[in-house]
Each structure stands twice: as structure tokens, then as C-alpha cells.
PDB file of C-alpha atoms in Angstrom:
ATOM      1  CA  MET E  30     -99.235 114.074  54.343  1.00 44.00           C
ATOM      2  CA  SER E  31    -101.738 115.786  52.009  1.00 44.00           C
ATOM      3  CA  ALA E  32    -105.005 117.226  53.298  1.00 46.00           C
ATOM      4  CA  ASP E  33    -107.098 114.649  51.477  1.00 47.00           C
ATOM      5  CA  ALA E  34    -105.175 111.692  52.856  1.00 47.00           C
ATOM      6  CA  ASN E  35    -108.254 110.272  54.511  1.00 55.00           C
ATOM      7  CA  THR E  36    -110.593 110.225  51.612  1.00 76.00           C
ATOM      8  CA  GLY E  37    -111.967 106.909  50.541  1.00 80.00           C
ATOM      9  CA  ALA E  38    -110.693 107.165  46.990  1.00 83.00           C
ATOM     10  CA  ARG E  39    -107.187 107.928  48.220  1.00 87.00           C
ATOM     11  CA  ARG E  40    -107.278 104.996  50.624  1.00 89.00           C
ATOM     12  CA  ALA E  41    -108.513 102.741  47.778  1.00 86.00           C
ATOM     13  CA  MET E  42    -105.552 103.819  45.566  1.00 88.00           C
ATOM     14  CA  ILE E  43    -103.094 103.125  48.338  1.00 91.00           C
ATOM     15  CA  ALA E  44    -104.698  99.809  48.978  1.00 90.00           C
ATOM     16  CA  LYS E  45    -104.247  98.972  45.227  1.00 90.00           C
ATOM     17  CA  LEU E  46    -100.635  99.881  45.488  1.00 92.00           C
ATOM     18  CA  HIS E  47    -100.176  97.388  48.310  1.00 92.00           C
ATOM     19  CA  ILE E  48    -102.104  94.694  46.439  1.00 91.00           C
ATOM     20  CA  ALA E  49    -100.026  95.275  43.320  1.00 92.00           C
ATOM     21  CA  ARG E  50     -96.807  95.101  45.362  1.00 92.00           C
ATOM     22  CA  LYS E  51     -97.917  91.780  46.831  1.00 93.00           C
ATOM     23  CA  GLU E  52     -99.036  90.361  43.566  1.00 91.00           C
ATOM     24  CA  LEU E  53     -95.744  91.421  41.861  1.00 92.00           C
ATOM     25  CA  ALA E  54     -93.839  89.875  44.855  1.00 93.00           C
ATOM     26  CA  LEU E  55     -91.869  93.080  45.304  1.00 92.00           C
ATOM     27  CA  ALA E  56     -89.508  93.262  48.285  1.00 93.00           C
ATOM     28  CA  GLU E  57     -89.834  96.274  50.526  1.00 93.00           C
ATOM     29  CA  GLU E  58     -86.688  97.849  49.157  1.00 94.00           C
ATOM     30  CA  SER E  59     -87.900  97.413  45.581  1.00 93.00           C
ATOM     31  CA  TYR E  60     -91.299  98.846  46.323  1.00 93.00           C
ATOM     32  CA  ARG E  61     -89.642 101.912  47.951  1.00 94.00           C
ATOM     33  CA  ALA E  62     -87.290 102.352  44.972  1.00 94.00           C
ATOM     34  CA  ILE E  63     -90.163 102.346  42.515  1.00 94.00           C
ATOM     35  CA  LEU E  64     -91.997 104.897  44.626  1.00 94.00           C
ATOM     36  CA  LEU E  65     -88.892 107.076  44.781  1.00 94.00           C
ATOM     37  CA  ARG E  66     -88.130 106.629  41.035  1.00 94.00           C
ATOM     38  CA  VAL E  67     -91.796 107.380  39.918  1.00 94.00           C
ATOM     39  CA  ALA E  68     -93.204 109.685  42.485  1.00 93.00           C
ATOM     40  CA  GLY E  69     -90.066 111.130  44.158  1.00 94.00           C
ATOM     41  CA  LYS E  70     -91.348 109.999  47.547  1.00 93.00           C
ATOM     42  CA  SER E  71     -90.457 107.060  49.747  1.00 90.00           C
ATOM     43  CA  SER E  72     -93.930 106.513  51.156  1.00 91.00           C
ATOM     44  CA  ALA E  73     -97.321 106.221  49.436  1.00 91.00           C
ATOM     45  CA  SER E  74     -98.925 108.411  52.086  1.00 90.00           C
ATOM     46  CA  GLU E  75     -96.717 111.287  51.054  1.00 92.00           C
ATOM     47  CA  CYS E  76     -97.708 110.995  47.415  1.00 91.00           C
ATOM     48  CA  THR E  77    -100.390 113.134  45.577  1.00 92.00           C
ATOM     49  CA  ASP E  78    -103.173 111.397  43.830  1.00 90.00           C
ATOM     50  CA  GLU E  79    -101.486 112.034  40.451  1.00 92.00           C
ATOM     51  CA  GLN E  80     -98.214 110.455  41.794  1.00 93.00           C
ATOM     52  CA  LEU E  81    -100.197 107.433  43.070  1.00 92.00           C
ATOM     53  CA  ASP E  82    -101.774 107.031  39.575  1.00 91.00           C
ATOM     54  CA  ALA E  83     -98.267 107.138  38.057  1.00 94.00           C
ATOM     55  CA  VAL E  84     -97.030 104.481  40.459  1.00 93.00           C
ATOM     56  CA  LEU E  85    -100.103 102.204  39.634  1.00 91.00           C
ATOM     57  CA  ALA E  86     -99.332 102.792  35.906  1.00 93.00           C
ATOM     58  CA  GLU E  87     -95.800 101.635  36.525  1.00 93.00           C
ATOM     59  CA  PHE E  88     -96.959  98.521  38.327  1.00 93.00           C
ATOM     60  CA  LYS E  89     -99.209  97.725  35.355  1.00 92.00           C
ATOM     61  CA  ARG E  90     -96.256  98.290  33.016  1.00 93.00           C
ATOM     62  CA  LEU E  91     -94.340  95.708  35.221  1.00 91.00           C
ATOM     63  CA  GLY E  92     -97.028  93.227  34.622  1.00 92.00           C
ATOM     64  CA  TRP E  93     -99.628  93.785  37.350  1.00 90.00           C
ATOM     65  CA  LYS E  94    -103.155  93.209  36.196  1.00 88.00           C
ATOM     66  CA  PRO E  95    -105.827  94.656  38.482  1.00 84.00           C
ATOM     67  CA  LYS E  96    -108.856  92.463  39.028  1.00 80.00           C
ATOM     68  CA  THR E  97    -111.918  93.455  37.173  1.00 69.00           C
ATOM     69  CA  LYS E  98    -115.290  93.587  38.775  1.00 62.00           C
ATOM     70  CA  ARG E  99    -117.455  90.696  37.915  1.00 57.00           C
ATOM     71  CA  PRO E 100    -121.268  90.828  37.480  1.00 55.00           C
ATOM     72  CA  ARG E 101    -123.154  90.663  40.756  1.00 54.00           C
ATOM     73  CA  SER E 102    -124.850  87.346  40.278  1.00 54.00           C
ATOM     74  CA  GLY E 103    -124.661  86.726  43.979  1.00 58.00           C
ATOM     75  CA  VAL E 104    -126.874  89.747  44.759  1.00 78.00           C
ATOM     76  CA  PRO E 105    -130.211  88.558  46.205  1.00 85.00           C
ATOM     77  CA  HIS E 106    -132.358  90.538  43.745  1.00 88.00           C
ATOM     78  CA  VAL E 107    -130.516  88.970  40.759  1.00 88.00           C
ATOM     79  CA  ARG E 108    -131.168  85.476  42.214  1.00 89.00           C
ATOM     80  CA  LYS E 109    -134.863  86.420  42.666  1.00 92.00           C
ATOM     81  CA  ILE E 110    -135.121  87.493  39.001  1.00 92.00           C
ATOM     82  CA  TYR E 111    -133.710  84.149  37.862  1.00 91.00           C
ATOM     83  CA  ALA E 112    -135.930  82.178  40.195  1.00 92.00           C
ATOM     84  CA  LEU E 113    -139.030  83.941  38.944  1.00 93.00           C
ATOM     85  CA  TRP E 114    -137.865  83.247  35.328  1.00 91.00           C
ATOM     86  CA  ALA E 115    -137.383  79.559  36.119  1.00 91.00           C
ATOM     87  CA  GLU E 116    -140.873  79.392  37.497  1.00 90.00           C
ATOM     88  CA  MET E 117    -142.304  81.008  34.308  1.00 89.00           C
ATOM     89  CA  ARG E 118    -140.151  79.147  31.803  1.00 88.00           C
ATOM     90  CA  PRO E 119    -142.507  76.147  31.359  1.00 87.00           C
ATOM     91  CA  LEU E 120    -145.392  78.502  30.565  1.00 85.00           C
ATOM     92  CA  LEU E 121    -143.487  80.378  27.879  1.00 85.00           C
ATOM     93  CA  THR E 122    -142.998  79.526  24.264  1.00 83.00           C
ATOM     94  CA  ASP E 123    -139.529  81.017  24.387  1.00 81.00           C
ATOM     95  CA  GLY E 124    -138.177  80.879  27.941  1.00 73.00           C
ATOM     96  CA  GLY E 125    -134.546  81.172  27.062  1.00 79.00           C
ATOM     97  CA  ASP E 126    -131.996  83.561  28.711  1.00 83.00           C
ATOM     98  CA  ALA E 127    -132.160  85.825  25.673  1.00 87.00           C
ATOM     99  CA  ALA E 128    -135.904  86.280  26.274  1.00 89.00           C
ATOM    100  CA  LEU E 129    -135.129  87.291  29.860  1.00 91.00           C
ATOM    101  CA  ARG E 130    -132.481  89.745  28.792  1.00 91.00           C
ATOM    102  CA  SER E 131    -134.949  91.238  26.316  1.00 91.00           C
ATOM    103  CA  PHE E 132    -137.546  91.719  29.009  1.00 92.00           C
ATOM    104  CA  VAL E 133    -134.925  93.287  31.317  1.00 93.00           C
ATOM    105  CA  LYS E 134    -133.878  95.607  28.488  1.00 93.00           C
ATOM    106  CA  ARG E 135    -137.436  96.656  27.824  1.00 93.00           C
ATOM    107  CA  GLN E 136    -138.060  97.341  31.555  1.00 92.00           C
ATOM    108  CA  THR E 137    -134.799  99.073  32.456  1.00 92.00           C
ATOM    109  CA  GLY E 138    -132.676  99.725  29.414  1.00 91.00           C
ATOM    110  CA  MET E 139    -129.995  97.462  30.907  1.00 89.00           C
ATOM    111  CA  ASP E 140    -128.724  94.423  28.983  1.00 87.00           C
ATOM    112  CA  SER E 141    -128.470  91.899  31.798  1.00 88.00           C
ATOM    113  CA  PRO E 142    -130.037  91.303  35.275  1.00 90.00           C
ATOM    114  CA  GLU E 143    -126.564  91.268  36.838  1.00 87.00           C
ATOM    115  CA  TRP E 144    -126.018  94.890  36.086  1.00 87.00           C
ATOM    116  CA  LEU E 145    -129.301  96.197  37.695  1.00 87.00           C
ATOM    117  CA  ASP E 146    -129.243  98.331  40.816  1.00 86.00           C
ATOM    118  CA  ALA E 147    -131.918  97.626  43.497  1.00 86.00           C
ATOM    119  CA  PRO E 148    -134.616 100.031  42.181  1.00 89.00           C
ATOM    120  CA  GLN E 149    -134.289  98.620  38.563  1.00 90.00           C
ATOM    121  CA  ALA E 150    -134.278  95.054  39.855  1.00 91.00           C
ATOM    122  CA  ASN E 151    -137.443  95.682  41.860  1.00 92.00           C
ATOM    123  CA  LYS E 152    -139.121  96.936  38.720  1.00 94.00           C
ATOM    124  CA  VAL E 153    -138.092  93.829  36.855  1.00 94.00           C
ATOM    125  CA  ILE E 154    -139.250  91.532  39.767  1.00 94.00           C
ATOM    126  CA  GLU E 155    -142.634  93.147  40.027  1.00 95.00           C
ATOM    127  CA  GLY E 156    -143.065  92.936  36.194  1.00 94.00           C
ATOM    128  CA  LEU E 157    -142.119  89.286  36.279  1.00 93.00           C
ATOM    129  CA  LYS E 158    -144.555  88.569  39.098  1.00 95.00           C
ATOM    130  CA  ALA E 159    -147.337  90.319  37.242  1.00 94.00           C
ATOM    131  CA  TRP E 160    -146.490  88.429  33.976  1.00 91.00           C
ATOM    132  CA  GLY E 161    -146.233  85.177  35.882  1.00 90.00           C
ATOM    133  CA  ALA E 162    -149.581  85.686  37.383  1.00 92.00           C
ATOM    134  CA  ARG E 163    -151.172  86.342  33.986  1.00 92.00           C
ATOM    135  CA  LEU E 164    -149.584  83.197  32.559  1.00 88.00           C
ATOM    136  CA  LYS E 165    -150.761  81.104  35.396  1.00 87.00           C
ATOM    137  CA  ALA E 166    -154.367  82.542  35.111  1.00 87.00           C
ATOM    138  CA  GLY E 167    -154.199  81.689  31.393  1.00 82.00           C
ATOM    139  CA  ALA E 168    -152.982  78.229  31.998  1.00 78.00           C
ATOM    140  CA  GLU E 169    -155.793  77.503  34.443  1.00 78.00           C
ATOM    141  CA  ALA E 170    -158.458  78.774  32.149  1.00 69.00           C
TER     142      ALA E 170
END
């Protein structure tokens, strides 16, 4: 076993191998044969990082498609941004999603609320709160 066998990145690569094996419906013997053919090892834990990459590439060649990460719309700060925008929408002349994305872009440089990290989202949330307060004060006057 290599010295870096316990690193998070290495464990993630080995986990991907097992996911790919399951999704390709490979029998244990077939999986071991691919490991031996591609990496020259019979166990993923004996492989180097480069060998693990080569085995993953082989699984992709065989038809495995890794899942892509989706935007984090379930993250609480993203839901908060959309909730604030929904409150402001009736007070705006253009309250569409494109206008929200433009606001987020001006505030953070990011194209969409789903891609914001927590500090960026907090900046957008505070900006929306201030803007909403100004809109409400203008509507009451």
C-alpha cells in the first residue's frame, strides 16, 4: 500500500472506481481483470494515483459516465436569495430572473446565485435587503 493511501483524494478515487464498477455491472472477476490489465495490480489499494486515473479512464471508455455536480439550489443561502427576490419582484419594473442574475454578477462577479459560496451569498443577501428596504420606503412615500 502506498504512503498516501489514506488521503481524502485517494479515497475518493477508489470510491469512484467502486461506483463505476457497480454502474457498469461488472462481476468481481471482470473488475479484477481490468485492474490487472490496466494497472498491473489486482487491488485498487495497491495502485498509484496515476494507475487509478488510468482505470477510471478505462471505465469511461467502457461507457461509465460519472455524475456531474449540479448547482447547489438546495443550499439555504441560495433559497434566501430567491425568497428576498420574490418579495421585491412586485416593486420592480423588471423583476425577472435575468435581472437577479445581473444583480448577482455586479455584486460578486458570479453568473448565478447557485454558484455562490457563503461569503458571496451573504454580500448578495445584504444588498438585496438594503435594496428591498429602499423600494419599500419609496412605495410608502
